[in-house]
Short mmCIF file of C-alpha atoms in Angstrom, two decimals:
data_model
loop_
_atom_site.label_atom_id
_atom_site.label_comp_id
_atom_site.label_asym_id
_atom_site.label_seq_id
_atom_site.Cartn_x
_atom_site.Cartn_y
_atom_site.Cartn_z
CA UNK A 1 3.55 14.65 23.77
CA UNK A 2 6.67 12.59 24.25
CA UNK A 3 8.31 11.00 21.22
CA UNK A 4 9.31 7.88 23.10
CA UNK A 5 6.82 5.04 23.06
CA UNK A 6 5.88 3.20 26.23
CA UNK A 7 6.02 -0.58 26.59
CA UNK A 8 3.68 -2.70 28.66
CA UNK A 9 5.07 -5.30 31.11
CA UNK A 10 4.25 -7.91 28.44
CA UNK A 11 6.35 -6.42 25.64
CA UNK A 12 8.98 -9.17 25.72
CA UNK A 13 6.26 -11.83 25.67
CA UNK A 14 4.65 -10.24 22.59
CA UNK A 15 7.96 -10.37 20.76
CA UNK A 16 8.55 -13.96 21.87
CA UNK A 17 5.06 -14.94 20.59
CA UNK A 18 5.76 -13.38 17.19
CA UNK A 19 3.54 -10.34 17.64
CA UNK A 20 3.89 -7.60 15.04
CA UNK A 21 4.58 -4.49 17.08
CA UNK A 22 3.14 -1.13 15.99
CA UNK A 23 2.86 2.28 17.65
CA UNK A 24 -0.62 2.83 19.13
CA UNK A 25 -1.74 5.69 21.37
CA UNK A 26 1.85 6.27 22.48
CA UNK A 27 2.55 2.58 23.14
CA UNK A 28 4.35 -0.20 21.31
CA UNK A 29 1.60 -2.80 21.01
CA UNK A 30 1.05 -6.04 19.05
CA UNK A 31 -1.41 -5.45 16.20
CA UNK A 32 -1.50 -9.18 15.42
CA UNK A 33 0.31 -12.47 16.01
CA UNK A 34 -0.84 -14.90 13.29
CA UNK A 35 -3.52 -12.81 11.58
CA UNK A 36 -6.40 -10.52 12.46
CA UNK A 37 -9.15 -12.74 11.01
CA UNK A 38 -7.83 -15.90 12.69
CA UNK A 39 -7.51 -14.15 16.07
CA UNK A 40 -10.96 -12.58 15.64
CA UNK A 41 -12.61 -15.94 14.95
CA UNK A 42 -10.75 -17.55 17.87
CA UNK A 43 -12.43 -15.03 20.18
CA UNK A 44 -15.87 -15.68 18.65
CA UNK A 45 -15.48 -19.48 18.77
CA UNK A 46 -13.03 -20.26 21.62
CA UNK A 47 -10.97 -17.56 23.34
CA UNK A 48 -8.35 -14.86 22.86
CA UNK A 49 -6.00 -13.15 25.30
CA UNK A 50 -5.34 -9.45 24.78
CA UNK A 51 -2.77 -7.28 26.51
CA UNK A 52 -4.61 -4.04 27.22
CA UNK A 53 -2.10 -2.72 29.72
CA UNK A 54 -1.87 0.50 27.75
CA UNK A 55 -5.23 1.44 29.27
CA UNK A 56 -4.92 3.82 32.22
CA UNK A 57 -6.27 3.61 35.75
CA UNK A 58 -7.18 6.24 38.32
CA UNK A 59 -8.29 5.65 41.89
CA UNK A 60 -10.80 8.14 43.27
CA UNK A 61 -11.31 8.00 47.01
CA UNK A 62 -12.61 10.11 49.84
CA UNK A 63 -15.83 10.93 51.65
CA UNK A 64 -17.32 12.76 48.63
CA UNK A 65 -16.06 10.34 45.94
CA UNK A 66 -19.51 9.31 44.61
CA UNK A 67 -20.85 12.86 44.69
CA UNK A 68 -17.74 14.17 42.96
CA UNK A 69 -17.99 11.56 40.19
CA UNK A 70 -21.70 12.25 39.70
CA UNK A 71 -20.78 15.87 38.97
CA UNK A 72 -18.37 14.97 36.13
CA UNK A 73 -19.86 11.77 34.69
CA UNK A 74 -23.03 11.44 32.58
CA UNK A 75 -24.10 8.10 34.10
CA UNK A 76 -25.26 7.65 37.68
CA UNK A 77 -22.38 6.90 40.04
CA UNK A 78 -23.97 6.97 43.51
CA UNK A 79 -26.16 3.96 42.69
CA UNK A 80 -23.30 1.66 41.65
CA UNK A 81 -23.13 -1.14 44.18
CA UNK A 82 -19.80 -2.10 45.72
CA UNK A 83 -18.47 -4.96 43.57
CA UNK A 84 -20.12 -3.64 40.42
CA UNK A 85 -18.88 -1.54 37.52
CA UNK A 86 -20.64 0.88 35.17
CA UNK A 87 -19.88 2.34 31.74
CA UNK A 88 -20.04 6.12 31.56
CA UNK A 89 -18.94 9.13 29.56
CA UNK A 90 -17.16 12.20 30.99
CA UNK A 91 -18.21 15.29 29.07
CA UNK A 92 -17.10 18.84 28.40
CA UNK A 93 -19.57 21.68 29.02
CA UNK A 94 -20.46 21.63 25.29
CA UNK A 95 -21.34 17.92 25.46
CA UNK A 96 -18.22 16.70 23.66
CA UNK A 97 -16.56 13.68 25.26
CA UNK A 98 -13.46 13.98 27.42
CA UNK A 99 -13.41 10.17 27.51
CA UNK A 100 -15.53 7.07 27.94
CA UNK A 101 -14.75 5.02 31.01
CA UNK A 102 -15.57 2.03 33.17
CA UNK A 103 -16.03 2.89 36.84
CA UNK A 104 -15.54 0.12 39.42
CA UNK A 105 -16.91 0.69 42.92
CA UNK A 106 -14.37 -0.76 45.35
CA UNK A 107 -16.01 0.63 48.51
CA UNK A 108 -18.57 3.25 49.47
CA UNK A 109 -15.93 5.95 49.21
CA UNK A 110 -13.51 4.40 46.70
CA UNK A 111 -13.61 3.82 42.92
CA UNK A 112 -11.17 2.50 40.31
CA UNK A 113 -11.64 4.04 36.86
CA UNK A 114 -10.40 2.60 33.59
CA UNK A 115 -9.20 5.30 31.16
CA UNK A 116 -8.38 5.18 27.46
CA UNK A 117 -4.61 5.04 26.95
CA UNK A 118 -4.25 8.21 24.92
CA UNK A 119 -6.57 10.13 27.24
CA UNK A 120 -5.22 9.05 30.62
CA UNK A 121 -3.13 12.14 31.46
CA UNK A 122 -5.91 14.44 30.18
CA UNK A 123 -8.57 12.57 32.18
CA UNK A 124 -6.63 12.70 35.42
CA UNK A 125 -5.93 16.42 34.98
CA UNK A 126 -9.63 17.01 34.17
CA UNK A 127 -10.79 15.14 37.26
CA UNK A 128 -8.35 16.94 39.52
CA UNK A 129 -9.34 20.31 38.06
CA UNK A 130 -12.96 19.68 39.05
CA UNK A 131 -12.42 18.53 42.64
CA UNK A 132 -13.48 21.94 43.99
CA UNK A 133 -14.52 21.64 47.63
CA UNK A 134 -15.13 17.89 47.51
CA UNK A 135 -13.34 15.73 50.06
CA UNK A 136 -11.71 13.47 47.49
CA UNK A 137 -8.35 12.57 45.97
CA UNK A 138 -7.56 11.36 42.45
CA UNK A 139 -4.60 8.97 42.33
CA UNK A 140 -2.78 8.15 39.09
CA UNK A 141 -2.32 4.36 39.12
CA UNK A 142 -1.56 3.89 35.41
CA UNK A 143 1.88 2.44 36.11
CA UNK A 144 0.72 0.17 38.92
CA UNK A 145 -1.68 -1.94 36.89
CA UNK A 146 -1.44 -4.22 33.89
CA UNK A 147 -4.63 -5.32 32.15
CA UNK A 148 -5.46 -8.51 30.29
CA UNK A 149 -8.70 -9.21 28.45
CA UNK A 150 -9.61 -12.89 28.27
CA UNK A 151 -12.51 -13.03 25.83
CA UNK A 152 -14.56 -15.71 24.14
CA UNK A 153 -17.00 -18.52 24.96
CA UNK A 154 -14.22 -20.59 26.60
CA UNK A 155 -12.88 -17.70 28.69
CA UNK A 156 -14.62 -18.71 31.91
CA UNK A 157 -13.50 -22.36 31.69
CA UNK A 158 -9.91 -21.24 31.05
CA UNK A 159 -9.84 -18.64 33.82
CA UNK A 160 -11.25 -21.22 36.25
CA UNK A 161 -8.11 -23.31 35.68
CA UNK A 162 -5.97 -20.51 37.11
CA UNK A 163 -8.06 -19.17 39.99
CA UNK A 164 -10.06 -20.47 42.93
CA UNK A 165 -12.25 -17.37 42.85
CA UNK A 166 -15.84 -18.47 42.12
CA UNK A 167 -16.53 -17.03 38.67
CA UNK A 168 -20.14 -18.09 38.16
CA UNK A 169 -21.25 -15.66 40.87
CA UNK A 170 -19.61 -12.68 39.13
CA UNK A 171 -22.42 -11.02 37.21
CA UNK A 172 -22.00 -9.05 34.00
CA UNK A 173 -20.25 -5.82 35.02
CA UNK A 174 -19.52 -7.41 38.40
CA UNK A 175 -16.03 -7.99 39.77
CA UNK A 176 -14.14 -9.73 42.57
CA UNK A 177 -10.62 -9.42 43.91
CA UNK A 178 -8.80 -12.74 43.91
CA UNK A 179 -5.66 -14.71 43.20
CA UNK A 180 -4.93 -15.65 39.57
CA UNK A 181 -2.01 -17.99 38.76
CA UNK A 182 -0.73 -17.50 42.28
CA UNK A 183 -0.76 -13.71 41.99
CA UNK A 184 -2.77 -12.02 44.74
CA UNK A 185 -4.71 -8.78 44.42
CA UNK A 186 -6.08 -9.27 40.91
CA UNK A 187 -9.35 -7.57 40.01
CA UNK A 188 -11.44 -10.07 38.01
CA UNK A 189 -14.19 -8.32 36.10
CA UNK A 190 -16.87 -9.79 33.85
CA UNK A 191 -16.55 -7.07 31.23
CA UNK A 192 -15.15 -6.82 27.75
CA UNK A 193 -14.89 -4.96 24.47
CA UNK A 194 -15.49 -7.75 21.98
CA UNK A 195 -19.18 -8.69 22.04
CA UNK A 196 -18.21 -12.19 23.21
CA UNK A 197 -18.41 -13.30 26.85
CA UNK A 198 -15.28 -13.00 28.96
CA UNK A 199 -13.30 -11.24 31.62
CA UNK A 200 -10.95 -8.34 32.07
CA UNK A 201 -8.18 -8.74 34.63
CA UNK A 202 -6.47 -5.87 36.42
CA UNK A 203 -3.13 -7.17 37.66
CA UNK A 204 -0.19 -5.80 39.64
CA UNK A 205 2.08 -4.75 36.76
CA UNK A 206 5.10 -6.73 37.95
CA UNK A 207 3.12 -10.01 37.92
CA UNK A 208 1.36 -9.58 34.59
CA UNK A 209 3.69 -11.79 32.58
CA UNK A 210 3.32 -14.66 35.05
CA UNK A 211 -0.48 -14.49 34.75
CA UNK A 212 -0.41 -14.16 30.95
CA UNK A 213 1.86 -17.19 30.57
CA UNK A 214 -0.29 -19.26 32.93
CA UNK A 215 -3.48 -18.35 31.05
CA UNK A 216 -1.93 -19.09 27.64
CA UNK A 217 -0.70 -22.49 28.87
CA UNK A 218 -3.99 -23.40 30.57
CA UNK A 219 -6.04 -22.18 27.64
CA UNK A 220 -4.12 -23.79 24.80
CA UNK A 221 -6.14 -27.04 24.87
CA UNK A 222 -9.28 -24.87 24.79
CA UNK A 223 -8.20 -23.03 21.66
CA UNK A 224 -6.95 -19.88 23.42
CA UNK A 225 -4.66 -17.73 21.26
CA UNK A 226 -2.90 -14.43 21.93
CA UNK A 227 -4.84 -11.71 20.11
CA UNK A 228 -3.72 -8.25 19.04
CA UNK A 229 -5.19 -4.80 18.68
CA UNK A 230 -6.30 -5.51 15.09
CA UNK A 231 -8.74 -8.18 16.22
CA UNK A 232 -9.76 -6.04 19.18
CA UNK A 233 -10.86 -3.34 16.73
CA UNK A 234 -12.78 -5.63 14.37
CA UNK A 235 -14.45 -7.38 17.34
CA UNK A 236 -15.58 -4.15 18.97
CA UNK A 237 -16.91 -2.82 15.67
CA UNK A 238 -19.02 -5.95 15.05
CA UNK A 239 -20.45 -5.39 18.54
CA UNK A 240 -20.94 -1.66 17.79
CA UNK A 241 -18.87 -0.53 20.77
CA UNK A 242 -17.54 3.02 20.35
CA UNK A 243 -13.83 3.76 20.17
CA UNK A 244 -12.69 7.14 21.48
CA UNK A 245 -11.39 9.29 18.62
CA UNK A 246 -13.76 7.56 16.20
CA UNK A 247 -17.41 7.23 17.29
CA UNK A 248 -16.99 9.57 20.25
CA UNK A 249 -14.58 12.45 20.68
CA UNK A 250 -14.35 15.99 21.92
CA UNK A 251 -16.49 16.82 18.85
CA UNK A 252 -18.97 13.92 19.02
CA UNK A 253 -21.24 13.77 22.08
CA UNK A 254 -22.77 10.66 23.66
CA UNK A 255 -26.18 11.74 22.34
CA UNK A 256 -24.83 11.81 18.79
CA UNK A 257 -23.13 8.44 19.35
CA UNK A 258 -26.40 6.73 20.40
CA UNK A 259 -25.07 6.52 23.96
CA UNK A 260 -28.04 8.45 25.36
CA UNK A 261 -28.65 5.56 27.75
CA UNK A 262 -25.49 6.58 29.62
CA UNK A 263 -26.74 10.16 30.15
CA UNK A 264 -28.96 10.47 33.24
CA UNK A 265 -30.75 13.79 33.05
CA UNK A 266 -32.70 12.98 36.23
CA UNK A 267 -29.63 13.23 38.47
CA UNK A 268 -28.34 16.56 39.85
CA UNK A 269 -26.29 18.82 37.61
CA UNK A 270 -23.24 17.40 35.86
CA UNK A 271 -20.78 18.85 33.35
CA UNK A 272 -22.35 18.89 29.88
CA UNK A 273 -25.93 18.42 31.09
CA UNK A 274 -27.41 21.55 29.47
CA UNK A 275 -25.82 20.95 26.06
CA UNK A 276 -26.67 17.26 26.07
CA UNK A 277 -30.25 18.02 27.13
CA UNK A 278 -30.66 20.43 24.22
CA UNK A 279 -29.34 17.78 21.82
CA UNK A 280 -31.59 15.11 23.26
CA UNK A 281 -34.66 17.38 23.03
CA UNK A 282 -34.08 18.99 19.65
CA UNK A 283 -32.14 16.19 18.02
CA UNK A 284 -28.39 16.50 17.39
CA UNK A 285 -27.07 18.11 14.20
CA UNK A 286 -25.47 14.81 13.21
CA UNK A 287 -25.41 11.29 14.52
CA UNK A 288 -23.45 8.06 14.28
CA UNK A 289 -24.83 5.17 12.21
CA UNK A 290 -23.68 1.56 11.88
CA UNK A 291 -23.51 0.03 8.40
CA UNK A 292 -22.43 -2.90 6.30
CA UNK A 293 -21.58 -2.93 2.60
CA UNK A 294 -22.58 -5.51 -0.01
CA UNK A 295 -19.18 -5.08 -1.58
CA UNK A 296 -15.59 -6.21 -1.21
CA UNK A 297 -14.07 -2.79 -0.62
CA UNK A 298 -13.73 -1.46 2.92
CA UNK A 299 -14.95 2.09 3.62
CA UNK A 300 -12.14 3.53 5.75
CA UNK A 301 -12.09 6.44 8.20
CA UNK A 302 -12.64 9.72 6.34
CA UNK A 303 -14.48 8.24 3.34
CA UNK A 304 -17.28 10.64 2.33
CA UNK A 305 -20.95 9.64 2.68
CA UNK A 306 -23.41 10.98 0.11
CA UNK A 307 -27.15 11.42 -0.22
CA UNK A 308 -27.53 11.67 -3.98
CA UNK A 309 -24.74 14.06 -4.97
CA UNK A 310 -24.71 15.88 -1.62
CA UNK A 311 -22.01 15.02 0.93
CA UNK A 312 -23.81 14.39 4.23
CA UNK A 313 -21.19 12.74 6.38
CA UNK A 314 -18.03 10.70 6.73
CA UNK A 315 -16.89 7.27 7.84
CA UNK A 316 -15.54 7.07 11.41
CA UNK A 317 -14.40 3.41 11.52
CA UNK A 318 -14.29 0.70 8.89
CA UNK A 319 -13.07 -2.86 8.69
CA UNK A 320 -13.85 -6.27 7.30
CA UNK A 321 -16.26 -8.23 9.52
CA UNK A 322 -14.92 -11.78 9.77
CA UNK A 323 -18.29 -13.01 11.05
CA UNK A 324 -20.34 -11.43 8.24
CA UNK A 325 -17.65 -11.81 5.61
CA UNK A 326 -18.25 -8.28 4.40
CA UNK A 327 -17.15 -4.74 5.23
CA UNK A 328 -18.75 -2.93 8.17
CA UNK A 329 -18.28 0.49 9.66
CA UNK A 330 -19.69 3.55 11.34
CA UNK A 331 -20.32 7.00 9.91
CA UNK A 332 -21.29 10.41 11.24
CA UNK A 333 -24.18 11.70 9.11
CA UNK A 334 -26.11 14.97 9.17
CA UNK A 335 -29.52 15.16 10.85
CA UNK A 336 -32.31 13.85 8.65
CA UNK A 337 -30.12 11.26 6.96
CA UNK A 338 -29.49 8.83 9.82
CA UNK A 339 -32.34 6.56 8.73
CA UNK A 340 -32.00 7.12 5.00
CA UNK A 341 -32.07 4.01 2.84
CA UNK A 342 -30.28 5.73 -0.02
CA UNK A 343 -26.90 6.78 1.39
CA UNK A 344 -23.74 5.85 -0.48
CA UNK A 345 -20.05 6.01 0.40
CA UNK A 346 -17.26 6.95 -1.97
CA UNK A 347 -14.45 4.40 -2.04
CA UNK A 348 -11.75 5.37 -4.53
CA UNK A 349 -14.30 6.80 -6.94
CA UNK A 350 -16.90 4.05 -6.53
CA UNK A 351 -20.24 4.86 -4.87
CA UNK A 352 -21.23 1.93 -2.69
CA UNK A 353 -24.70 1.85 -1.01
CA UNK A 354 -24.64 1.93 2.81
CA UNK A 355 -26.82 -0.74 4.36
CA UNK A 356 -27.69 0.78 7.75
CA UNK A 357 -28.10 -1.51 10.72
CA UNK A 358 -30.14 -0.68 13.81
CA UNK A 359 -28.61 -3.62 15.68
CA UNK A 360 -24.99 -4.65 16.35
CA UNK A 361 -23.75 -7.42 14.06
CA UNK A 362 -23.04 -9.63 17.05
CA UNK A 363 -24.71 -9.55 20.45
CA UNK B 1 12.96 -13.37 6.68
CA UNK B 2 10.72 -13.03 3.68
CA UNK B 3 11.14 -15.13 0.57
CA UNK B 4 12.73 -13.43 -2.50
CA UNK B 5 12.92 -15.90 -5.45
CA UNK B 6 15.99 -15.47 -7.63
CA UNK B 7 14.22 -15.80 -10.99
CA UNK B 8 12.02 -12.70 -10.68
CA UNK B 9 12.47 -8.95 -11.09
CA UNK B 10 11.23 -6.50 -8.46
CA UNK B 11 10.22 -2.90 -7.77
CA UNK B 12 11.01 -1.02 -4.61
CA UNK B 13 7.21 -0.82 -4.18
CA UNK B 14 7.18 -4.60 -3.61
CA UNK B 15 5.77 -5.84 -6.92
CA UNK B 16 7.43 -8.76 -8.66
CA UNK B 17 7.44 -9.44 -12.41
CA UNK B 18 8.32 -12.62 -14.27
CA UNK B 19 9.11 -12.13 -17.93
CA UNK B 20 8.51 -14.94 -20.47
CA UNK B 21 10.34 -15.45 -23.76
CA UNK B 22 7.21 -14.57 -25.79
CA UNK B 23 7.16 -10.95 -24.64
CA UNK B 24 4.51 -11.41 -21.95
CA UNK B 25 5.02 -11.06 -18.21
CA UNK B 26 3.19 -11.91 -15.01
CA UNK B 27 2.97 -9.42 -12.11
CA UNK B 28 2.23 -9.90 -8.43
CA UNK B 29 3.27 -8.64 -4.99
CA UNK B 30 6.10 -9.97 -2.87
CA UNK B 31 6.09 -12.12 0.24
CA UNK B 32 7.31 -9.11 2.18
CA UNK B 33 4.36 -7.05 0.90
CA UNK B 34 1.72 -9.64 1.81
CA UNK B 35 3.22 -10.04 5.30
CA UNK B 36 3.14 -6.29 5.83
CA UNK B 37 -0.48 -6.03 4.63
CA UNK B 38 -1.83 -8.88 6.74
CA UNK B 39 -5.03 -10.72 5.84
CA UNK B 40 -5.95 -9.74 2.28
CA UNK B 41 -9.72 -9.44 1.74
CA UNK B 42 -10.02 -8.05 -1.78
CA UNK B 43 -7.90 -7.52 -4.88
CA UNK B 44 -9.20 -4.98 -7.39
CA UNK B 45 -7.67 -5.75 -10.80
CA UNK B 46 -7.93 -4.03 -14.19
CA UNK B 47 -9.90 -5.23 -17.20
CA UNK B 48 -8.30 -7.07 -20.11
CA UNK B 49 -7.00 -4.56 -22.65
CA UNK B 50 -6.22 -1.87 -20.07
CA UNK B 51 -2.93 -0.09 -20.71
CA UNK B 52 -0.51 1.24 -18.13
CA UNK B 53 2.70 3.20 -18.16
CA UNK B 54 5.58 2.35 -15.89
CA UNK B 55 4.61 3.46 -12.36
CA UNK B 56 0.84 3.74 -13.01
CA UNK B 57 -1.61 2.38 -10.45
CA UNK B 58 -3.07 -0.79 -12.01
CA UNK B 59 -5.13 -2.00 -9.06
CA UNK B 60 -5.65 -2.11 -5.32
CA UNK B 61 -5.03 -4.77 -2.74
CA UNK B 62 -7.16 -4.44 0.35
CA UNK B 63 -6.37 -6.05 3.69
CA UNK B 64 -8.15 -5.84 7.02
CA UNK B 65 -5.70 -3.08 7.93
CA UNK B 66 -5.39 -0.94 4.81
CA UNK B 67 -5.91 -0.53 1.08
CA UNK B 68 -2.71 -0.30 -0.97
CA UNK B 69 -2.24 0.68 -4.58
CA UNK B 70 -0.52 -1.67 -7.01
CA UNK B 71 2.03 -0.02 -9.31
CA UNK B 72 2.86 -1.29 -12.75
CA UNK B 73 6.59 -2.18 -12.86
CA UNK B 74 6.67 -1.51 -16.62
CA UNK B 75 4.58 -0.10 -19.46
CA UNK B 76 2.20 -2.85 -20.47
CA UNK B 77 -1.20 -3.98 -21.72
CA UNK B 78 -3.27 -6.42 -19.65
CA UNK B 79 -4.06 -9.73 -21.37
CA UNK B 80 -5.39 -11.58 -18.33
CA UNK B 81 -6.35 -10.86 -14.70
CA UNK B 82 -6.28 -13.64 -12.12
CA UNK B 83 -9.95 -14.55 -11.56
CA UNK B 84 -9.05 -16.88 -8.65
CA UNK B 85 -8.37 -13.82 -6.52
CA UNK B 86 -12.07 -12.84 -6.69
CA UNK B 87 -13.10 -15.75 -4.53
CA UNK B 88 -9.81 -16.41 -2.75
CA UNK B 89 -8.07 -13.11 -2.02
CA UNK B 90 -6.25 -14.92 0.81
CA UNK B 91 -4.15 -16.63 -1.91
CA UNK B 92 -2.09 -13.44 -1.75
CA UNK B 93 -1.06 -14.35 1.78
CA UNK B 94 -0.54 -18.04 1.06
CA UNK B 95 1.08 -18.07 -2.40
CA UNK B 96 2.32 -14.58 -3.27
CA UNK B 97 4.62 -15.89 -6.03
CA UNK B 98 2.32 -18.66 -7.28
CA UNK B 99 -1.47 -18.86 -7.19
CA UNK B 100 -1.74 -15.16 -6.36
CA UNK B 101 -0.22 -13.76 -9.52
CA UNK B 102 -2.32 -10.71 -10.36
CA UNK B 103 -2.09 -9.77 -14.03
CA UNK B 104 -0.56 -11.17 -17.18
CA UNK B 105 0.58 -8.43 -19.55
CA UNK B 106 2.13 -7.71 -22.91
CA UNK B 107 5.43 -5.87 -22.34
CA UNK B 108 5.44 -2.63 -24.36
CA UNK B 109 9.01 -1.52 -23.90
CA UNK B 110 11.47 -4.29 -23.01
CA UNK B 111 14.16 -1.67 -22.32
CA UNK B 112 12.32 -0.76 -19.09
CA UNK B 113 13.10 -4.19 -17.67
CA UNK B 114 16.69 -3.11 -17.16
CA UNK B 115 15.62 -0.58 -14.53
CA UNK B 116 14.03 -3.21 -12.29
CA UNK B 117 15.74 -4.72 -9.24
CA UNK B 118 17.07 -8.25 -9.23
CA UNK B 119 16.50 -10.50 -6.22
CA UNK B 120 19.67 -9.37 -4.44
CA UNK B 121 18.87 -5.72 -5.14
CA UNK B 122 15.33 -6.07 -3.82
CA UNK B 123 16.40 -8.06 -0.76
CA UNK B 124 18.80 -5.25 0.06
CA UNK B 125 15.85 -2.80 0.32
CA UNK B 126 14.04 -4.88 2.96
#
C-alpha cells in the first residue's frame, strides 16, 4: 500500500464548498460539508450530490467477455441486456467475497464494471488472473472516469436541467450515454446506494468539475446540497445495502450477508459455487442481521452481541438513523441466533436489546 | 477558526471549565471539539453526587461519527447535570459554551485549577 493519498478531480471543489476532508480507502474525501444529518435528510427529501470518484472502473471486452464474467461472478452475466446493469458479487473459492460490483453491459462483447475503491487493484488482478483461455481483455480505467451520485426525489428533475437525454425511459438499473452540462460521453445510470431514487453519472475525469458545478447550480433551487461520505454511509445503512469490509468481506460470503439472490446456482460453474452451495443448503455458520436500538447510544463496529451471557456475534456497522431518530446497525451472529428476539449488544458496559428488522428501514 | 472565549479555562482534551466565586464550576466541551465530532446525538452524563478525580472519564458524547469520552478537568463532585441535553443533544453543536454546559460541580481542590490552560494556551494547541 502506498502512503500517499489520492485525490479525485473534485478535490478543489470540496475544499471550496467547505467539505471536511478525511482519509478514506486511500483517498482524501469529504466526510461532510454542513453536517451528516442535514445532508442525509436533504437526500431523503430533496437531493444530494456525492463525489464517488474514488470508486474504480474496469472495462472487460472481447468475444468471450460474458462467458468469462459468468465464470467469476455469482450473478448471471450473459442475460444482462445491452443498456442494463446488474449487481453481483465476485467470490473466492471458499465463498468469501473478493468484491461486490455493478456490471454495465455496453455491448454484446463489452462491459464496464464498477469496483470498490479499496479493492480496485485487487479486483483487476483477480480478473486478469482468471482469464485463462478466454478471448477477453481487462482494462484498468480507474483514472479515466470520475463518478457523481445524484440522489433524492428531486434528482431526476435536476438532472433534466443539464441534459437532453430522455431520463424517463431509463429504467431502474438501466443506463444511457449522453451529454451532461455540455460534456459528451457521460454514462447516466439509474442506480444508487442511498435507498432514495436517483442517478449515478460516470464522467470523463477531466470534465467532472464542470458537471458537478452545473448540477449544484441547477439543483440549488430544488434543495440540492453537496453530500459527503458520512451521509452516504447512514443512507446506505437505512436501506440495508452492504458495504465491503463490513457486511461482506473475504470472510463473509454473500449467503451469510443475505445476498443469496445474487448467487445463481443454476448457471454453469463459477468460482465459489461449491462452497456457497453448501452454505445455502446446510445454512451458514453465521449470518448478518439488521437491527435498531430503542436507546440513544450507537452500537459501533466491533461491539459484542450476546444471547444471555454468551457472546454470539459482533456489530459490523452502526450509526444513527436520521429518518428513525434512533441507532441502527448490522451484526454478524452465529447460526441459530439470527432470528432471536433476546439478543443484546454491549455498549460501554450497558446491555442494550437488539430489535431485529427483516426489512430495510427505508425502501 | 473556532471560538475560544477568554473567560474560561481549558484542557488539552477540549473541555472547558468556568469557575464561580462560590467554589462551584461548570464544565463543557469546546467549539473546536463539537466541530470535530459533528452532529451530536447523545450526551451521557453522570448522576448528581458522583465524584471524579482530575482526568477521570465523567461521561460520553456521542456523534453520528464516533463516541468520545469526557474527561474531568479537575477533582470534583457533581451537583447538577444539564437535563436539556437529554432532549436536545444538538445544543452541543449550536451553543458549546452556553446552553450545552454539561455538569455543574463542587471543586474539591482549587490548586488544580492552576494546571489548566488559559484561552491563549488552549488556542495554541489547536
